[in-house]
Amino acid sequence: MISIVLPDDELRHRLGARLGDARVQVWAPNSSDPLIGPIDLLVLPYMIAPRELRHLRGLPISMVQSQTLGYDGVSETLPSGIRYCNATDVHEGSTAELTVGLILAAQRGIPDAVRDADRGVWEHRRHPGLADKRVVLVGVGGVGAEIRRRIAPFGAHLDLVARTPRAGVHGVDRLPELLSHADIVIIAVPLTDDTRRFIDSRFLAAMRDGALLVNVSRGEIVDTEALVGELQEARLRAALDVTDPEPLPADHPLWRLPGVLITPHAGGDTDAMDARVDGLILEQVRRLRAGEAPLNLVYDAAG
Amino acid sequence: MISIVLPDDELRHRLGARLGDARVQVWAPNSSDPLIGPIDLLVLPYMIAPRELRHLRGLPISMVQSQTLGYDGVSETLPSGIRYCNATDVHEGSTAELTVGLILAAQRGIPDAVRDADRGVWEHRRHPGLADKRVVLVGVGGVGAEIRRRIAPFGAHLDLVARTPRAGVHGVDRLPELLSHADIVIIAVPLTDDTRRFIDSRFLAAMRDGALLVNVSRGEIVDTEALVGELQEARLRAALDVTDPEPLPADHPLWRLPGVLITPHAGGDTDAMDARVDGLILEQVRRLRAGEAPLNLVYDAAG
């Protein structure tokens, strides 16, 4: 019989009888309740800071399953002896969905329409669209691939960029030229030591006047101070689902600069997420029972 | 040599030498300047009310070219002796683009994010998405087809509805059942005597609680009073690029009801429009010179 820890009653209720004869406890890393081990699979809360993984130290846990795609910071905080699986295929689609939503909203003037509506003002202005625009997508992993699929029917010219050039994908060495022509630049790379502050003042300076920077990955990939500088001069626009820091403090300049649209790190969190999380957990349980290797094992501190 | 009337200097400048040896005048129907006839082709301003077509009475004009797709009201106001061409293929893509933008913005909480940002508030809430949702698209003409193409990669269940059922398209008789399951209902039918107030209190009552009504066609297709009633009870949501009346007066209840997103009839008006208008006019000029039938002849008051 396998032993599972779920982070909340809602998830236990959703999974219910589908967990079969597994022994299920509800417990989260910030809980002071005792945990009855050994634990084969502990599912983390959706919103958990990597530093909270330190609470797992010394507990009899074989493997944790996160509900997020990104796992920056995990390698520093995950106690040894525990394997870590991320939530690949759970959030890519909804993050890509929000990416297209942010682009269309920013291009078509929806933020101004919302503000006008609150004042009862009908003011028709011409806006740019997405059709015919030049779009540079930096990052062609899971999220990037989903963004690419959803943008395809809109009639934009899409240039893909990754670290290593290959068929249909430019290398980062081509960025200076691509950025100088791009109307929209989308950041969809994971946060690593290589990508931290990758969008620096030089990258931003290479973007053409009026271009839109879209970040749906991690705030730390952008040099926020440099971005604020460009936005204060209204030279660039930005649509950001992620910021540095998060949450953004009430007095942060990003909130009120012109041409900025911010959503509160909502990329992966829609009601489409639940069924995908449930499916992933049930598949991991099936694999544990069958003695098969887990899905999405991205960090093996047991090794 | 053919004789052309353009509504503004900007369009004349854009077309420039591409009009060849045509005689070009700049004149709009509300102008008091004289018009030197005969005129082979008069291009209407983009924003013109059908009643203004009465100003063309008695003028030596063979054919007018509009810059819009809809032509409701034209048959009553177009003076006899003038042929009328609409702007098919100019606006469908950008209207479909805004439709998807409105849906994603409304579903993913972008209006609330804009309001939160203006107050410096980072408040993460879960929102619905478009993936896995049931979408009913009423109208499978030019705009409907473009909406369908752009929604396809988002993973929603799309039901198409038209007056006449055919392969892959439900007839309107299926609407009561389809509406009862739909999360999102998109109106993309032209305004005609048959579709005026087609979205009436019965149609709205058939929609499920919390569903989103999206109108990108003409405001008069919806019974606004009935819609306001549903919105006041927060039973439905709405994303409207068109309203009845337009412009919406500052004190109209639609502006401030919960769950309503309004854009000011901006569906077709993006910077992608110009190249398409130019191409249409140049093709009509070519056809006039070649003695070929014009494109998009939708109303022939010369007959």
Coordinates of C-alpha atoms in Angstrom, one line a residue:
Chain A
M1 CA 0.0 0.0 0.0
I2 CA 1.5 3.4 -0.9
S3 CA 1.3 6.5 1.2
I4 CA 0.5 9.9 -0.2
V5 CA 0.4 13.4 1.3
L6 CA -1.9 16.0 -0.3
P7 CA -1.6 19.7 0.6
D8 CA -5.3 20.4 1.1
D9 CA -8.7 18.9 1.5
E10 CA -9.9 20.2 -1.8
L11 CA -7.4 18.1 -3.7
R12 CA -8.2 15.1 -1.6
H13 CA -11.9 15.6 -2.3
R14 CA -11.2 15.9 -6.1
L15 CA -9.0 12.8 -6.2
G16 CA -11.3 10.9 -3.9
A17 CA -11.8 7.2 -4.7
R18 CA -9.5 7.4 -7.7
L19 CA -6.6 7.0 -5.3
G20 CA -7.8 3.5 -4.5
D21 CA -6.3 1.9 -1.4
A22 CA -3.6 4.5 -1.0
R23 CA -3.1 5.9 2.6
V24 CA -3.8 9.6 2.3
Q25 CA -2.8 12.4 4.7
V26 CA -3.5 16.1 4.3
W27 CA -0.4 18.1 5.3
A28 CA 1.5 21.1 4.0
P29 CA 5.2 22.0 4.6
N30 CA 4.2 24.9 6.9
S31 CA 2.0 22.7 9.1
S32 CA 2.9 21.9 12.7
D33 CA 1.0 18.6 12.6
P34 CA 3.0 15.4 12.7
L35 CA 3.5 13.5 9.5
I36 CA 3.2 9.7 9.6
G37 CA 5.9 8.1 7.4
P38 CA 7.2 6.7 5.3
I39 CA 5.7 8.8 2.5
D40 CA 6.0 7.6 -1.1
L41 CA 4.6 10.8 -2.7
L42 CA 4.1 14.3 -1.2
V43 CA 2.2 16.8 -3.4
L44 CA 3.3 20.4 -2.7
P45 CA 0.8 23.3 -2.5
Y46 CA 0.4 25.2 -5.8
M47 CA 1.9 28.4 -4.3
I48 CA 5.0 27.5 -2.3
A49 CA 8.3 29.3 -2.1
P50 CA 11.4 27.1 -2.6
R51 CA 12.6 28.1 0.8
E52 CA 9.7 26.3 2.4
L53 CA 11.1 23.0 1.1
R54 CA 13.5 23.3 4.0
H55 CA 10.6 22.2 6.2
L56 CA 10.9 18.8 4.7
R57 CA 14.3 18.1 6.1
G58 CA 14.5 15.0 8.1
L59 CA 11.0 13.8 7.1
P60 CA 10.6 10.3 5.7
I61 CA 9.6 11.4 2.2
S62 CA 10.8 9.6 -1.0
M63 CA 9.5 12.0 -3.7
V64 CA 7.7 15.3 -3.9
Q65 CA 5.4 16.4 -6.8
S66 CA 5.1 20.2 -7.4
Q67 CA 2.1 21.8 -9.0
T68 CA 4.3 24.3 -10.9
L69 CA 6.5 24.1 -14.0
G70 CA 9.4 26.3 -12.9
Y71 CA 11.8 24.9 -10.3
D72 CA 14.3 27.7 -9.9
G73 CA 15.7 27.6 -6.3
V74 CA 14.7 24.0 -5.6
S75 CA 18.2 22.6 -6.0
E76 CA 19.4 24.9 -3.1
T77 CA 16.6 24.1 -0.7
L78 CA 15.5 20.5 -1.3
P79 CA 16.8 18.3 1.5
S80 CA 18.9 15.4 0.3
G81 CA 17.2 12.1 -0.1
I82 CA 14.1 13.5 -1.8
R83 CA 13.3 13.3 -5.5
Y84 CA 11.5 16.3 -7.1
C85 CA 9.0 16.1 -10.0
N86 CA 7.7 19.3 -11.6
A87 CA 4.3 19.7 -13.3
T88 CA 5.2 19.6 -16.9
D89 CA 2.1 19.6 -19.2
V90 CA -0.1 21.2 -16.5
H91 CA 0.4 24.9 -17.1
E92 CA 2.0 25.4 -20.5
G93 CA -1.3 25.8 -22.3
S94 CA -2.8 28.2 -19.9
T95 CA 0.4 30.3 -19.7
A96 CA 0.4 30.4 -23.5
E97 CA -3.3 31.4 -23.4
L98 CA -2.6 34.3 -21.1
T99 CA 0.4 35.3 -23.2
V100 CA -1.8 35.7 -26.3
G101 CA -4.4 37.5 -24.1
L102 CA -1.8 39.9 -22.8
I103 CA -0.6 40.6 -26.4
L104 CA -4.0 41.1 -27.8
A105 CA -5.1 43.3 -24.8
A106 CA -2.0 45.5 -25.0
Q107 CA -2.1 45.8 -28.8
R108 CA -5.8 46.4 -29.1
G109 CA -6.1 49.0 -26.3
I110 CA -8.1 46.9 -23.9
P111 CA -6.5 48.5 -20.8
D112 CA -7.5 52.0 -22.0
A113 CA -11.0 50.7 -22.9
V114 CA -11.4 49.5 -19.3
R115 CA -10.4 52.8 -17.9
D116 CA -12.6 54.7 -20.3
A117 CA -15.5 52.5 -19.4
D118 CA -15.1 53.2 -15.7
R119 CA -15.5 56.9 -16.6
G120 CA -18.4 56.3 -19.1
V121 CA -16.2 57.4 -22.0
W122 CA -16.6 56.0 -25.6
E123 CA -13.5 57.1 -27.3
H124 CA -12.6 55.4 -30.5
R125 CA -8.9 55.4 -31.2
R126 CA -7.0 53.3 -33.8
H127 CA -4.7 50.7 -32.3
P128 CA -2.2 48.3 -33.7
G129 CA -3.1 44.6 -33.9
L130 CA -1.2 41.4 -34.1
A131 CA -1.7 40.7 -37.8
D132 CA 1.3 41.5 -40.0
K133 CA 3.4 42.3 -36.9
R134 CA 6.9 40.9 -36.3
V135 CA 7.0 38.8 -33.2
V136 CA 10.2 37.4 -31.6
L137 CA 9.6 34.5 -29.3
V138 CA 12.7 33.8 -27.1
G139 CA 12.4 30.2 -25.8
V140 CA 11.0 27.3 -27.6
G141 CA 10.4 24.8 -24.7
G142 CA 7.0 23.7 -23.5
V143 CA 5.5 27.1 -23.0
G144 CA 7.1 28.5 -26.1
A145 CA 5.7 25.7 -28.2
E146 CA 2.2 26.3 -26.9
I147 CA 2.5 30.1 -27.5
R148 CA 3.7 29.4 -31.1
R149 CA 0.7 27.2 -31.8
R150 CA -1.8 29.7 -30.5
I151 CA -0.2 32.7 -32.3
A152 CA 0.0 30.9 -35.6
P153 CA -3.5 31.8 -37.0
F154 CA -3.1 35.5 -36.3
G155 CA -1.0 36.3 -39.3
A156 CA 2.1 37.6 -37.6
H157 CA 5.6 37.0 -38.7
L158 CA 7.1 34.8 -35.9
D159 CA 10.8 34.4 -35.3
L160 CA 11.9 31.8 -32.9
V161 CA 15.1 32.2 -30.8
A162 CA 16.9 29.7 -28.6
R163 CA 20.3 29.3 -27.2
T164 CA 21.3 26.8 -29.9
P165 CA 20.3 27.6 -33.4
R166 CA 18.6 24.8 -35.4
A167 CA 16.2 24.4 -38.3
G168 CA 13.6 27.2 -38.0
V169 CA 15.1 28.5 -34.8
H170 CA 17.6 31.4 -34.6
G171 CA 20.4 31.4 -32.1
V172 CA 20.7 34.2 -29.5
D173 CA 23.5 35.7 -31.6
R174 CA 20.9 36.9 -34.1
L175 CA 19.0 38.8 -31.4
P176 CA 20.4 42.3 -32.0
E177 CA 19.2 42.2 -35.6
L178 CA 15.8 40.5 -34.8
L179 CA 15.1 42.9 -31.9
S180 CA 15.6 45.9 -34.1
H181 CA 12.7 44.9 -36.3
A182 CA 10.4 43.3 -33.7
D183 CA 7.0 44.8 -32.8
I184 CA 6.5 42.2 -30.0
V185 CA 9.2 40.3 -28.0
I186 CA 8.0 37.4 -25.9
I187 CA 10.1 35.9 -23.1
A188 CA 9.4 32.2 -22.5
V189 CA 12.7 30.8 -21.1
P190 CA 13.0 29.2 -17.7
L191 CA 14.9 31.0 -14.9
T192 CA 18.4 29.7 -14.5
D193 CA 21.7 31.2 -13.7
D194 CA 22.2 31.7 -17.4
T195 CA 18.9 33.6 -17.9
R196 CA 18.8 35.7 -14.8
R197 CA 18.9 39.4 -16.0
F198 CA 19.2 38.1 -19.5
I199 CA 16.8 40.9 -20.6
D200 CA 19.3 43.7 -19.6
S201 CA 19.7 47.3 -20.6
R202 CA 21.5 46.2 -23.8
F203 CA 18.7 43.8 -24.8
L204 CA 16.1 46.5 -24.2
A205 CA 18.1 49.2 -26.0
A206 CA 18.2 46.9 -29.1
M207 CA 14.4 46.8 -29.2
R208 CA 12.7 49.2 -31.6
D209 CA 10.7 52.3 -30.4
G210 CA 7.2 51.4 -29.3
A211 CA 7.8 47.6 -29.2
L212 CA 6.0 45.4 -26.6
L213 CA 8.0 43.2 -24.2
V214 CA 6.0 40.3 -22.9
N215 CA 7.2 38.3 -19.9
V216 CA 5.3 35.2 -18.8
S217 CA 8.3 33.3 -17.4
R218 CA 9.9 34.7 -14.3
G219 CA 10.4 38.3 -13.2
E220 CA 14.1 37.9 -12.5
I221 CA 14.9 37.3 -16.2
V222 CA 14.4 41.0 -16.7
D223 CA 16.5 43.8 -15.3
T224 CA 13.5 45.6 -13.8
E225 CA 15.5 48.9 -13.3
A226 CA 16.5 49.0 -16.9
L227 CA 13.0 48.2 -18.0
V228 CA 11.5 51.0 -15.8
G229 CA 14.0 53.4 -17.5
E230 CA 12.7 52.6 -21.0
L231 CA 9.1 52.7 -19.8
Q232 CA 9.5 56.0 -18.1
E233 CA 10.6 57.5 -21.5
A234 CA 7.6 55.7 -23.1
R235 CA 10.1 54.2 -25.5
L236 CA 8.9 50.6 -24.9
R237 CA 5.7 49.0 -23.7
A238 CA 5.4 45.9 -21.5
A239 CA 2.9 43.2 -20.6
L240 CA 4.1 41.3 -17.6
D241 CA 2.6 38.3 -15.8
V242 CA 5.7 38.1 -13.7
T243 CA 7.8 40.8 -12.0
D244 CA 10.8 41.2 -9.8
P245 CA 9.9 41.4 -6.9
E246 CA 6.7 39.5 -6.5
P247 CA 4.3 40.6 -5.2
L248 CA 5.0 44.0 -6.6
P249 CA 4.9 46.5 -3.8
A250 CA 2.1 49.1 -4.0
D251 CA 4.6 52.0 -4.5
H252 CA 6.6 50.3 -7.3
P253 CA 7.0 52.5 -10.3
L254 CA 6.0 49.7 -12.7
W255 CA 2.4 49.9 -11.6
R256 CA 1.7 53.4 -13.0
L257 CA 4.0 53.8 -16.0
P258 CA 2.4 54.3 -19.4
G259 CA 2.0 51.3 -21.7
V260 CA 2.4 48.7 -18.9
L261 CA -0.1 45.9 -18.4
I262 CA 0.5 43.7 -15.3
T263 CA -1.3 40.5 -14.3
P264 CA -0.4 39.0 -10.9
H265 CA 1.5 35.8 -11.9
A266 CA -1.7 34.2 -13.2
G267 CA -0.3 32.4 -16.2
G268 CA -0.8 28.9 -15.0
D269 CA -3.7 29.3 -12.7
T270 CA -7.1 28.7 -14.4
D271 CA -9.8 26.2 -13.8
A272 CA -8.3 24.1 -16.6
M273 CA -5.4 23.4 -14.1
D274 CA -7.3 21.0 -11.8
A275 CA -8.0 18.2 -14.2
R276 CA -4.4 18.3 -15.4
V277 CA -3.0 18.2 -11.8
D278 CA -5.3 15.4 -10.9
G279 CA -4.2 13.4 -14.0
L280 CA -0.5 13.9 -13.2
I281 CA -0.9 12.8 -9.6
L282 CA -2.9 9.7 -10.6
E283 CA -0.3 8.8 -13.2
Q284 CA 2.5 9.2 -10.6
V285 CA 0.6 6.9 -8.2
R286 CA 0.1 4.4 -11.0
R287 CA 3.8 4.4 -11.7
L288 CA 4.7 4.1 -8.1
R289 CA 2.5 1.0 -7.8
A290 CA 3.8 -0.5 -11.0
G291 CA 7.4 0.2 -10.0
E292 CA 7.9 2.4 -13.0
A293 CA 10.0 5.6 -13.2
P294 CA 8.1 8.8 -12.3
L295 CA 7.2 11.4 -14.8
N296 CA 8.9 14.8 -14.8
L297 CA 11.7 13.9 -12.4
V298 CA 13.7 17.1 -12.7
Y299 CA 15.8 17.0 -9.6
D300 CA 17.0 13.9 -7.8
A301 CA 18.4 14.8 -4.5
A302 CA 18.3 11.1 -3.6
G303 CA 21.1 10.4 -6.1
Chain B
M1 CA -9.1 57.8 -68.1
I2 CA -11.1 56.9 -65.0
S3 CA -12.2 59.3 -62.3
I4 CA -11.9 58.5 -58.6
V5 CA -13.0 60.3 -55.4
L6 CA -11.1 59.6 -52.2
P7 CA -12.4 60.7 -48.8
D8 CA -9.2 62.2 -47.4
D9 CA -5.6 63.3 -48.2
E10 CA -4.1 60.4 -46.2
L11 CA -5.7 57.8 -48.5
R12 CA -4.6 59.8 -51.6
H13 CA -1.1 60.0 -50.2
R14 CA -1.0 56.2 -49.4
L15 CA -2.3 55.2 -52.9
G16 CA -0.2 57.9 -54.6
A17 CA 1.3 56.9 -57.9
R18 CA -0.3 53.4 -57.7
L19 CA -3.4 55.0 -59.2
G20 CA -1.6 55.7 -62.4
D21 CA -3.3 58.2 -64.7
A22 CA -6.6 58.2 -62.8
R23 CA -8.1 61.6 -62.1
V24 CA -8.3 61.9 -58.3
Q25 CA -10.4 64.3 -56.2
V26 CA -10.5 64.4 -52.4
W27 CA -14.1 64.8 -51.3
A28 CA -16.4 63.4 -48.6
P29 CA -20.2 63.2 -48.6
N30 CA -20.5 65.9 -45.9
S31 CA -18.4 68.3 -47.9
S32 CA -19.8 71.5 -49.4
D33 CA -17.1 71.6 -52.2
P34 CA -18.3 70.9 -55.7
L35 CA -17.7 67.5 -57.2
I36 CA -16.5 67.3 -60.8
G37 CA -18.2 64.4 -62.5
P38 CA -18.7 61.9 -63.9
I39 CA -17.2 59.7 -61.1
D40 CA -16.4 56.1 -61.8
L41 CA -15.5 55.2 -58.2
L42 CA -16.2 57.1 -54.9
V43 CA -14.5 55.7 -51.8
L44 CA -16.5 56.5 -48.7
P45 CA -14.9 57.6 -45.4
Y46 CA -14.3 54.7 -43.0
M47 CA -16.7 56.0 -40.4
I48 CA -19.9 57.2 -42.1
A49 CA -23.5 56.7 -41.1
P50 CA -25.8 55.3 -43.8
R51 CA -27.9 58.4 -43.6
E52 CA -25.0 60.4 -45.0
L53 CA -25.3 58.5 -48.3
R54 CA -28.3 60.7 -49.0
H55 CA -25.8 63.5 -49.8
L56 CA -24.9 61.6 -52.9
R57 CA -28.3 62.1 -54.4
G58 CA -28.2 63.7 -57.9
L59 CA -24.4 63.5 -58.1
P60 CA -22.8 61.8 -61.2
I61 CA -21.4 58.7 -59.3
S62 CA -21.4 55.2 -60.9
M63 CA -20.2 53.2 -57.9
V64 CA -19.2 53.7 -54.2
Q65 CA -16.7 51.6 -52.3
S66 CA -17.2 51.5 -48.5
Q67 CA -14.4 50.8 -46.1
T68 CA -16.6 48.7 -43.8
L69 CA -18.0 45.1 -44.0
G70 CA -21.6 45.7 -42.6
Y71 CA -24.0 47.6 -44.9
D72 CA -27.2 47.6 -42.8
G73 CA -29.3 50.7 -43.7
V74 CA -27.6 51.2 -47.1
S75 CA -30.5 49.9 -49.1
E76 CA -32.8 52.6 -47.6
T77 CA -30.4 55.6 -48.1
L78 CA -28.4 54.9 -51.2
P79 CA -29.7 57.0 -54.1
S80 CA -30.8 55.1 -57.1
G81 CA -28.3 54.8 -60.0
I82 CA -25.4 54.0 -57.7
R83 CA -23.7 50.7 -57.2
Y84 CA -22.4 49.9 -53.7
C85 CA -19.4 47.7 -52.8
N86 CA -18.5 46.7 -49.3
A87 CA -15.1 46.0 -47.8
T88 CA -15.1 42.2 -47.7
D89 CA -11.7 40.7 -46.6
V90 CA -10.5 44.0 -45.1
H91 CA -11.8 43.7 -41.5
E92 CA -12.7 40.1 -40.8
G93 CA -9.3 39.2 -39.5
S94 CA -8.9 42.2 -37.2
T95 CA -12.5 41.7 -35.9
A96 CA -11.8 38.1 -35.1
E97 CA -8.5 39.1 -33.5
L98 CA -10.3 41.5 -31.2
T99 CA -12.9 38.8 -30.5
V100 CA -10.3 36.5 -29.2
G101 CA -8.7 39.4 -27.3
L102 CA -12.0 40.2 -25.6
I103 CA -12.6 36.5 -24.7
L104 CA -9.2 36.0 -23.2
A105 CA -9.3 39.3 -21.4
A106 CA -12.7 38.6 -19.9
Q107 CA -11.9 35.0 -19.0
R108 CA -8.5 35.7 -17.6
G109 CA -9.4 38.7 -15.5
I110 CA -7.5 41.4 -17.4
P111 CA -10.0 44.2 -16.6
D112 CA -9.6 43.5 -12.9
A113 CA -5.9 43.4 -13.3
V114 CA -5.9 46.8 -15.0
R115 CA -8.0 48.3 -12.1
D116 CA -5.8 46.6 -9.5
A117 CA -2.7 48.0 -11.2
D118 CA -4.0 51.5 -11.1
R119 CA -4.3 51.1 -7.3
G120 CA -1.0 49.3 -6.9
V121 CA -2.7 46.1 -5.8
W122 CA -1.2 42.7 -6.6
E123 CA -4.1 40.3 -5.9
H124 CA -3.9 36.8 -7.3
R125 CA -7.3 35.2 -8.0
R126 CA -8.0 32.1 -10.0
H127 CA -9.8 32.8 -13.2
P128 CA -11.5 30.6 -15.8
G129 CA -9.6 30.2 -19.1
L130 CA -10.6 29.3 -22.7
A131 CA -9.2 25.8 -22.7
D132 CA -11.8 23.0 -22.2
K133 CA -14.6 25.6 -22.3
R134 CA -17.7 25.1 -24.5
V135 CA -18.0 27.9 -27.0
V136 CA -21.0 28.6 -29.3
L137 CA -20.3 30.7 -32.3
V138 CA -23.4 32.0 -33.9
G139 CA -22.6 33.0 -37.5
V140 CA -20.2 31.3 -39.8
G141 CA -19.7 33.9 -42.5
G142 CA -16.5 35.9 -43.1
V143 CA -15.9 37.0 -39.5
G144 CA -17.1 33.8 -38.0
A145 CA -14.7 31.8 -40.1
E146 CA -11.8 33.9 -39.0
I147 CA -12.8 33.6 -35.3
R148 CA -13.0 29.9 -35.7
R149 CA -9.5 29.7 -37.1
R150 CA -8.0 31.8 -34.4
I151 CA -9.8 29.9 -31.5
A152 CA -8.9 26.5 -32.8
P153 CA -5.6 26.1 -31.1
F154 CA -6.9 27.1 -27.6
G155 CA -8.5 23.7 -26.9
A156 CA -12.1 24.8 -26.4
H157 CA -15.1 22.8 -27.6
L158 CA -16.5 24.9 -30.4
D159 CA -20.1 24.5 -31.7
L160 CA -21.0 26.4 -34.9
V161 CA -24.5 27.7 -35.4
A162 CA -26.1 29.1 -38.6
R163 CA -29.6 29.6 -39.8
T164 CA -29.4 26.6 -42.1
P165 CA -27.8 23.4 -40.6
R166 CA -25.2 21.7 -42.6
A167 CA -22.2 19.4 -42.1
G168 CA -20.4 20.6 -38.9
V169 CA -22.9 23.5 -38.4
H170 CA -26.0 23.3 -36.2
G171 CA -29.2 25.1 -37.1
V172 CA -30.6 27.8 -34.9
D173 CA -33.2 25.3 -33.7
R174 CA -30.5 23.6 -31.6
L175 CA -29.7 26.9 -29.8
P176 CA -31.7 26.3 -26.6
E177 CA -29.8 23.1 -25.9
L178 CA -26.4 24.5 -27.0
L179 CA -26.9 27.7 -24.9
S180 CA -27.7 25.7 -21.8
H181 CA -24.2 24.2 -21.9
A182 CA -22.1 27.1 -23.3
D183 CA -19.5 28.9 -21.3
I184 CA -19.0 31.5 -24.1
V185 CA -21.4 32.6 -26.8
I186 CA -20.1 34.7 -29.7
I187 CA -22.4 36.7 -32.0
A188 CA -20.9 37.1 -35.5
V189 CA -24.0 37.5 -37.7
P190 CA -24.6 40.6 -39.9
L191 CA -27.4 43.0 -38.9
T192 CA -30.5 42.4 -41.0
D193 CA -34.2 42.6 -40.3
D194 CA -34.0 38.9 -39.3
T195 CA -31.2 39.4 -36.8
R196 CA -32.3 42.6 -35.2
R197 CA -32.9 41.8 -31.5
F198 CA -32.2 38.2 -32.3
I199 CA -30.5 38.0 -28.9
D200 CA -33.6 38.7 -26.9
S201 CA -34.7 37.9 -23.3
R202 CA -35.5 34.3 -24.3
F203 CA -32.0 33.7 -25.8
L204 CA -30.3 35.3 -22.8
A205 CA -32.5 33.3 -20.4
A206 CA -31.4 30.1 -22.2
M207 CA -27.7 30.8 -21.4
R208 CA -26.2 29.2 -18.4
D209 CA -25.3 31.1 -15.2
G210 CA -22.0 32.9 -15.5
A211 CA -21.7 32.5 -19.3
L212 CA -20.0 35.2 -21.4
L213 CA -21.8 36.9 -24.3
V214 CA -19.5 38.3 -26.9
N215 CA -20.8 40.7 -29.5
V216 CA -18.5 41.9 -32.3
S217 CA -21.1 42.4 -35.0
R218 CA -23.7 45.2 -34.4
G219 CA -25.3 46.4 -31.1
E220 CA -28.8 46.2 -32.5
I221 CA -28.6 42.4 -32.7
V222 CA -28.9 42.3 -28.9
D223 CA -31.9 43.5 -26.8
T224 CA -29.8 45.8 -24.7
E225 CA -32.5 46.2 -22.0
A226 CA -32.8 42.4 -21.6
L227 CA -29.0 42.1 -21.4
V228 CA -28.8 44.9 -18.8
G229 CA -31.3 42.9 -16.7
E230 CA -29.2 39.8 -16.8
L231 CA -26.0 41.7 -16.0
Q232 CA -27.6 43.6 -13.1
E233 CA -28.2 40.3 -11.4
A234 CA -24.7 39.2 -12.3
R235 CA -26.2 36.1 -13.9
L236 CA -24.3 36.6 -17.2
R237 CA -21.1 38.4 -18.3
A238 CA -20.6 40.4 -21.5
A239 CA -17.7 41.5 -23.8
L240 CA -19.1 44.0 -26.3
D241 CA -17.3 45.8 -29.1
V242 CA -20.6 47.1 -30.3
T243 CA -23.6 48.5 -28.4
D244 CA -27.0 49.9 -29.0
P245 CA -26.9 52.9 -29.0
E246 CA -23.4 54.0 -30.2
P247 CA -21.6 55.8 -28.9
L248 CA -22.9 54.6 -25.6
P249 CA -23.9 57.7 -23.5
A250 CA -21.9 58.4 -20.4
D251 CA -24.8 57.6 -18.1
H252 CA -25.7 54.2 -19.7
P253 CA -26.0 51.4 -17.2
L254 CA -23.8 49.1 -19.4
W255 CA -20.7 51.0 -18.5
R256 CA -20.6 50.1 -14.8
L257 CA -22.3 46.7 -14.5
P258 CA -20.1 43.9 -13.1
G259 CA -18.6 41.5 -15.6
V260 CA -18.9 43.8 -18.6
L261 CA -16.0 44.6 -20.9
I262 CA -16.6 47.2 -23.6
T263 CA -14.4 48.4 -26.5
P264 CA -15.6 51.3 -28.6
H265 CA -16.5 49.5 -31.9
A266 CA -12.8 48.9 -32.6
G267 CA -13.1 45.5 -34.2
G268 CA -12.0 46.4 -37.7
D269 CA -9.8 49.4 -37.0
T270 CA -6.2 48.5 -36.6
D271 CA -3.1 49.4 -38.5
A272 CA -3.5 46.2 -40.5
M273 CA -6.5 47.8 -42.2
D274 CA -4.7 50.3 -44.4
A275 CA -2.8 47.9 -46.6
R276 CA -6.0 45.9 -47.1
V277 CA -8.1 48.9 -48.0
D278 CA -5.4 50.1 -50.4
G279 CA -5.3 46.7 -52.1
L280 CA -9.1 46.6 -52.5
I281 CA -9.3 50.1 -54.1
L282 CA -6.4 49.3 -56.5
E283 CA -8.1 46.0 -57.5
Q284 CA -11.4 47.9 -58.1
V285 CA -9.6 50.4 -60.2
R286 CA -7.9 47.7 -62.2
R287 CA -11.3 46.0 -62.8
L288 CA -12.9 49.3 -63.9
R289 CA -10.1 49.8 -66.4
A290 CA -10.3 46.3 -67.7
G291 CA -14.1 46.4 -67.9
E292 CA -14.4 43.6 -65.4
A293 CA -17.2 43.3 -62.8
P294 CA -16.2 44.9 -59.4
L295 CA -15.5 42.9 -56.3
N296 CA -17.9 42.9 -53.3
L297 CA -20.9 44.4 -55.2
V298 CA -23.5 44.0 -52.5
Y299 CA -26.1 46.5 -53.4
D300 CA -26.9 47.6 -57.0
A301 CA -29.2 50.6 -56.9
A302 CA -28.4 51.0 -60.6
G303 CA -30.4 47.9 -61.5

